[in-house]
Short mmCIF file of C-alpha atoms and ligand atoms in Angstrom, two decimals:
data_model
loop_
_atom_site.label_atom_id
_atom_site.label_comp_id
_atom_site.label_asym_id
_atom_site.label_seq_id
_atom_site.Cartn_x
_atom_site.Cartn_y
_atom_site.Cartn_z
CA MET A 20 0.00 0.00 0.00
CA PRO A 21 1.45 3.43 -0.86
CA GLY A 22 2.22 5.60 2.14
CA ARG A 23 0.16 8.65 3.03
CA LEU A 24 2.95 10.93 1.78
CA ALA A 25 3.95 8.90 -1.30
CA GLY A 26 5.29 11.10 -4.08
CA LYS A 27 5.78 14.13 -1.83
CA THR A 28 9.02 15.99 -1.21
CA ALA A 29 9.50 17.26 2.34
CA LEU A 30 12.01 19.49 4.07
CA VAL A 31 12.35 19.27 7.85
CA THR A 32 14.40 21.74 9.88
CA ALA A 33 15.96 20.73 13.20
CA ALA A 34 15.54 17.08 12.26
CA GLY A 35 18.57 15.87 14.22
CA GLN A 36 16.70 14.98 17.39
CA GLY A 37 13.43 15.36 19.26
CA MET A 38 10.23 16.04 17.32
CA GLY A 39 12.02 16.98 14.09
CA PHE A 40 13.71 13.58 14.06
CA ALA A 41 10.52 11.68 14.88
CA CYS A 42 8.61 13.57 12.18
CA ALA A 43 11.27 13.05 9.52
CA MET A 44 11.31 9.31 10.30
CA GLN A 45 7.51 9.01 10.14
CA MET A 46 7.38 11.09 6.93
CA ALA A 47 9.90 8.75 5.32
CA ALA A 48 7.95 5.70 6.51
CA GLU A 49 4.87 7.22 4.85
CA GLY A 50 6.70 7.37 1.54
CA ALA A 51 7.86 10.99 1.36
CA THR A 52 11.27 11.90 -0.01
CA VAL A 53 12.59 13.62 3.08
CA HIS A 54 15.35 16.21 3.24
CA ALA A 55 16.32 16.15 6.90
CA THR A 56 18.36 19.15 7.99
CA ASP A 57 19.92 20.28 11.24
CA ARG A 58 22.51 22.76 12.46
CA ASP A 59 24.49 19.87 13.97
CA PRO A 60 25.72 17.54 11.20
CA LYS A 61 26.69 14.81 13.69
CA LEU A 62 23.06 14.33 14.71
CA LEU A 63 22.11 13.67 11.11
CA ASP A 64 24.16 10.43 11.20
CA ALA A 65 21.11 8.89 12.89
CA PHE A 66 19.46 8.79 9.46
CA LYS A 67 22.22 6.65 7.91
CA GLY A 68 20.65 3.84 5.93
CA VAL A 69 17.08 5.09 6.44
CA PRO A 70 15.24 4.74 3.12
CA ASN A 71 13.80 7.93 1.54
CA VAL A 72 15.90 10.29 3.71
CA SER A 73 18.77 12.46 2.58
CA THR A 74 20.47 14.80 5.00
CA ARG A 75 22.24 18.10 4.88
CA PRO A 76 23.53 20.44 7.56
CA LEU A 77 21.49 23.63 7.74
CA ASP A 78 21.53 26.41 10.30
CA VAL A 79 18.18 28.15 9.88
CA LEU A 80 19.72 31.39 11.19
CA ASP A 81 21.81 31.51 8.01
CA ASP A 82 19.39 33.16 5.56
CA GLU A 83 21.54 32.53 2.52
CA ALA A 84 21.98 28.83 3.36
CA VAL A 85 18.23 28.44 3.83
CA ARG A 86 17.51 30.10 0.49
CA ARG A 87 20.23 28.08 -1.28
CA THR A 88 18.96 24.78 0.17
CA ILE A 89 15.37 25.44 -0.86
CA ASP A 90 16.52 26.65 -4.26
CA GLU A 91 18.51 23.48 -4.89
CA LEU A 92 15.67 21.13 -3.94
CA PRO A 93 12.66 20.28 -6.08
CA PRO A 94 9.49 22.22 -5.17
CA LEU A 95 8.47 21.28 -1.65
CA ASP A 96 5.14 19.59 -1.05
CA VAL A 97 5.87 19.82 2.66
CA LEU A 98 7.89 22.29 4.69
CA PHE A 99 8.07 21.50 8.39
CA ASN A 100 9.61 24.44 10.26
CA CYS A 101 10.57 22.73 13.50
CA ALA A 102 13.66 24.62 14.72
CA GLY A 103 13.23 26.56 17.93
CA TYR A 104 14.80 27.42 21.26
CA VAL A 105 13.35 27.63 24.77
CA HIS A 106 14.69 30.57 26.76
CA HIS A 107 14.03 30.14 30.49
CA GLY A 108 12.95 33.23 32.36
CA SER A 109 10.55 36.10 32.84
CA ILE A 110 10.74 39.50 31.15
CA LEU A 111 13.23 40.50 33.86
CA ASP A 112 15.63 37.78 32.76
CA CYS A 113 15.42 38.48 29.04
CA THR A 114 18.24 40.60 27.64
CA PRO A 115 17.91 42.24 24.22
CA LYS A 116 20.33 39.57 22.99
CA ASP A 117 18.08 36.78 24.35
CA TRP A 118 15.07 38.47 22.74
CA ASP A 119 16.77 38.75 19.35
CA PHE A 120 18.09 35.19 19.42
CA SER A 121 14.70 33.66 20.28
CA MET A 122 12.72 35.79 17.88
CA ASN A 123 15.24 35.16 15.10
CA LEU A 124 15.33 31.41 15.58
CA ASN A 125 11.69 30.79 16.50
CA VAL A 126 9.98 33.24 14.12
CA ARG A 127 12.27 35.01 11.65
CA ALA A 128 13.79 31.76 10.39
CA MET A 129 10.28 30.57 9.49
CA TYR A 130 9.66 33.77 7.54
CA VAL A 131 12.88 33.27 5.57
CA ALA A 132 12.21 29.59 4.81
CA ILE A 133 8.57 30.13 3.85
CA GLN A 134 9.44 33.13 1.68
CA ALA A 135 12.03 30.99 -0.13
CA ALA A 136 9.69 28.02 -0.57
CA VAL A 137 6.47 29.74 -1.64
CA PRO A 138 7.34 30.77 -5.23
CA LYS A 139 8.17 27.17 -6.19
CA MET A 140 5.09 25.90 -4.35
CA LEU A 141 2.91 28.34 -6.30
CA ALA A 142 4.50 27.29 -9.58
CA MET A 143 4.01 23.61 -8.68
CA HIS A 144 0.34 24.23 -7.95
CA GLU A 145 -0.15 26.11 -11.23
CA LYS A 146 1.53 23.33 -13.19
CA THR A 147 0.22 20.22 -11.45
CA GLY A 148 -2.74 21.27 -9.28
CA ARG A 149 -0.95 19.87 -6.24
CA TRP A 150 -1.28 21.66 -2.91
CA ALA A 151 1.72 22.29 -0.69
CA SER A 152 1.55 22.12 3.10
CA ILE A 153 3.59 24.23 5.51
CA VAL A 154 3.64 23.11 9.14
CA ASN A 155 5.08 25.44 11.77
CA MET A 156 6.16 24.49 15.28
CA ALA A 157 4.33 26.63 17.84
CA SER A 158 3.71 25.53 21.43
CA VAL A 159 1.07 25.49 24.11
CA ALA A 160 3.21 28.25 25.64
CA GLY A 161 2.29 31.41 23.79
CA SER A 162 -1.06 32.75 22.76
CA ILE A 163 -2.75 29.53 23.93
CA LYS A 164 -1.46 29.62 27.50
CA GLY A 165 0.82 31.86 29.52
CA LEU A 166 3.41 29.80 31.38
CA PRO A 167 5.84 31.05 34.02
CA ASN A 168 9.41 31.66 32.88
CA ARG A 169 8.53 31.41 29.21
CA PHE A 170 8.44 35.15 28.43
CA VAL A 171 10.26 35.39 25.12
CA TYR A 172 9.54 31.80 24.22
CA GLY A 173 5.79 32.34 24.62
CA THR A 174 6.02 35.65 22.77
CA SER A 175 7.84 34.04 19.86
CA LYS A 176 5.50 31.03 19.67
CA ALA A 177 2.46 33.34 19.71
CA ALA A 178 4.05 35.13 16.75
CA VAL A 179 4.38 31.76 14.98
CA ILE A 180 0.61 31.42 15.20
CA GLY A 181 0.10 34.90 13.73
CA LEU A 182 2.59 34.14 10.97
CA THR A 183 0.83 30.85 10.24
CA LYS A 184 -2.59 32.47 9.88
CA ALA A 185 -1.23 35.30 7.75
CA VAL A 186 0.47 32.90 5.32
CA ALA A 187 -2.64 30.69 5.24
CA ALA A 188 -4.84 33.68 4.39
CA ASP A 189 -2.58 34.90 1.59
CA PHE A 190 -2.39 31.56 -0.22
CA VAL A 191 -5.73 29.92 0.58
CA GLN A 192 -6.77 30.19 -3.07
CA LYS A 193 -3.33 29.54 -4.50
CA GLY A 194 -2.46 25.99 -3.54
CA ILE A 195 -0.66 26.37 -0.23
CA ARG A 196 -1.97 25.43 3.21
CA CYS A 197 -0.23 26.57 6.38
CA ASN A 198 -0.93 25.22 9.87
CA ALA A 199 0.80 25.18 13.23
CA ILE A 200 1.11 22.55 15.93
CA ALA A 201 1.15 23.31 19.63
CA PRO A 202 2.64 20.49 21.68
CA GLY A 203 2.57 20.27 25.45
CA THR A 204 5.71 19.15 27.24
CA VAL A 205 7.64 16.61 25.19
CA ASP A 206 10.46 14.47 26.49
CA THR A 207 13.24 15.45 24.11
CA PRO A 208 17.00 15.98 24.53
CA SER A 209 16.60 19.73 24.98
CA LEU A 210 13.96 19.21 27.68
CA ALA A 211 16.46 16.96 29.46
CA ASP A 212 19.01 19.79 29.21
CA ARG A 213 16.50 22.26 30.63
CA ILE A 214 15.72 19.89 33.49
CA ASN A 215 19.40 19.27 34.21
CA ALA A 216 20.00 23.02 34.38
CA PHE A 217 17.94 23.16 37.60
CA ALA A 218 19.69 22.83 40.96
CA ASP A 219 17.43 19.84 41.68
CA PRO A 220 16.75 18.04 38.36
CA VAL A 221 14.55 15.37 40.00
CA GLU A 222 12.26 18.03 41.43
CA ALA A 223 12.35 19.94 38.11
CA ARG A 224 11.19 16.86 36.20
CA ARG A 225 8.43 16.37 38.76
CA MET A 226 7.31 19.97 38.11
CA PHE A 227 7.25 19.47 34.35
CA VAL A 228 5.22 16.27 34.75
CA ALA A 229 2.88 17.96 37.25
CA ARG A 230 1.77 20.55 34.69
CA GLN A 231 0.64 17.75 32.37
CA PRO A 232 -2.84 16.54 33.43
CA MET A 233 -2.17 13.03 32.14
CA GLY A 234 0.64 12.79 34.65
CA ARG A 235 3.32 12.15 32.07
CA LEU A 236 5.30 13.87 29.34
CA ALA A 237 4.72 13.21 25.64
CA LYS A 238 7.11 11.18 23.53
CA ALA A 239 8.25 12.86 20.29
CA GLU A 240 6.68 9.94 18.38
CA GLU A 241 3.28 10.94 19.78
CA ILE A 242 3.53 14.41 18.23
CA ALA A 243 4.69 13.26 14.79
CA PRO A 244 1.30 11.81 13.65
CA ILE A 245 -0.36 15.24 13.69
CA VAL A 246 2.44 16.55 11.48
CA ILE A 247 1.95 13.60 9.11
CA PHE A 248 -1.77 14.36 8.99
CA LEU A 249 -1.15 18.05 8.25
CA ALA A 250 1.51 17.23 5.67
CA SER A 251 -0.77 14.77 3.88
CA ASP A 252 -3.78 15.43 1.68
CA GLU A 253 -5.97 13.94 4.45
CA SER A 254 -5.98 17.45 5.93
CA ALA A 255 -6.77 19.09 2.56
CA PHE A 256 -9.53 21.28 4.05
CA ALA A 257 -7.48 22.50 7.03
CA THR A 258 -5.49 25.71 6.85
CA GLY A 259 -4.58 28.56 9.19
CA GLN A 260 -5.24 26.44 12.27
CA VAL A 261 -3.33 25.53 15.39
CA PHE A 262 -3.46 21.88 16.39
CA SER A 263 -2.75 21.30 20.08
CA VAL A 264 -1.37 17.94 21.11
CA ASP A 265 -0.83 18.60 24.75
CA GLY A 266 -2.08 15.77 26.92
CA GLY A 267 -4.96 17.92 28.14
CA MET A 268 -2.84 20.86 29.25
CA THR A 269 -5.31 23.35 27.71
CA ILE A 270 -8.64 21.66 28.49
P1 NAD B 323 15.27 19.58 20.69
O1 NAD B 323 15.15 20.99 21.21
O2 NAD B 323 15.75 18.54 21.62
O3 NAD B 323 16.21 19.59 19.41
C1 NAD B 323 16.27 20.73 18.62
C2 NAD B 323 17.09 20.48 17.39
O4 NAD B 323 17.20 21.76 16.75
C3 NAD B 323 18.50 19.99 17.62
O5 NAD B 323 18.75 18.90 16.77
C4 NAD B 323 19.37 21.19 17.26
O6 NAD B 323 20.63 20.83 16.71
C5 NAD B 323 18.49 21.88 16.23
N1 NAD B 323 18.77 23.30 16.07
C6 NAD B 323 19.00 24.20 17.05
N2 NAD B 323 19.27 25.39 16.51
C7 NAD B 323 19.19 25.24 15.17
C8 NAD B 323 19.38 26.11 14.06
N3 NAD B 323 19.74 27.37 14.25
N4 NAD B 323 19.22 25.62 12.82
C9 NAD B 323 18.88 24.31 12.62
N5 NAD B 323 18.71 23.43 13.63
C10 NAD B 323 18.87 23.91 14.88
O7 NAD B 323 13.89 19.17 20.01
P2 NAD B 323 12.40 19.46 20.50
O8 NAD B 323 12.33 19.61 21.98
O9 NAD B 323 11.59 18.43 19.80
O10 NAD B 323 12.06 20.90 19.93
C11 NAD B 323 11.75 21.12 18.57
C12 NAD B 323 10.79 22.28 18.45
O11 NAD B 323 9.61 21.99 19.22
C13 NAD B 323 11.27 23.62 18.95
O12 NAD B 323 10.78 24.63 18.09
C14 NAD B 323 10.62 23.74 20.32
O13 NAD B 323 10.45 25.08 20.72
C15 NAD B 323 9.30 23.08 20.05
N6 NAD B 323 8.57 22.59 21.22
C16 NAD B 323 9.18 21.78 22.13
C17 NAD B 323 8.44 21.29 23.20
C18 NAD B 323 9.05 20.35 24.21
O14 NAD B 323 8.48 20.19 25.30
N7 NAD B 323 10.17 19.70 23.91
C19 NAD B 323 7.10 21.63 23.34
C20 NAD B 323 6.51 22.47 22.40
C21 NAD B 323 7.26 22.94 21.34
#
């Protein structure tokens, strides 16, 4: 049976670990030709021998590299903008440098990648009638929920939702859908780093689990299916929406 993404070309940013990795793996298993990218080339070794996946290092803060990569690839059916960074702290802890870094990585990089991808997506739609799907990584933290010590993170992820709706509105009649996902707390390597940065990591993990009503964290593999759905034509009528997968955090 052909996979749900058979015949589609996908680009995933920050695919080296966590949700980007899980999504790239599930996209490939569903038959997409996946271009898995990450700032850290060593992490991309995890894709060695995986069918349908080719890898290339890509720092999404490097505008020229993002444009060159998208230019070199065939038109994208799927662009999954996953890269992002969690700054810990309130407004009092956020320096202008922290602000710029988070906004550049979490929001501006999406603008650059989408701007580079859209012309070829439009041309593909004109030529073939195919629709492209852009999926942006937002978070429960942001316009959905205010969380303590997530000042610039929440600000940036709220902006991702605005960006998503704006792009969706501009191309709703032109063959491009754009949606965002909003995960709750997901057990990924960077979450482990955030937990280990606390003086008492055991207590910190307990706190992260406590804010999840199901009493556990998500696995990255539990977030990937919503991205597969949004990438596939199964979600053909969905655009400009935010899909929360948060274990009940926002009930
Ligand atoms: P992670 O944070 O463990 O891994 C992130 C990956 O991004 C790494 O492979 C890293 O090398 C790569 N990366 C970092 N900077 C990059 C750059 N400039 N260019 C390209 N790649 C870069 O993975 P995760 O926790 O699954 O987070 C992925 C995304 O999901 C982020 O946008 C994050 O904000 C968001 N998110 C995470 C959670 C969570 O609880 N983990 C919840 C909601 C949203």
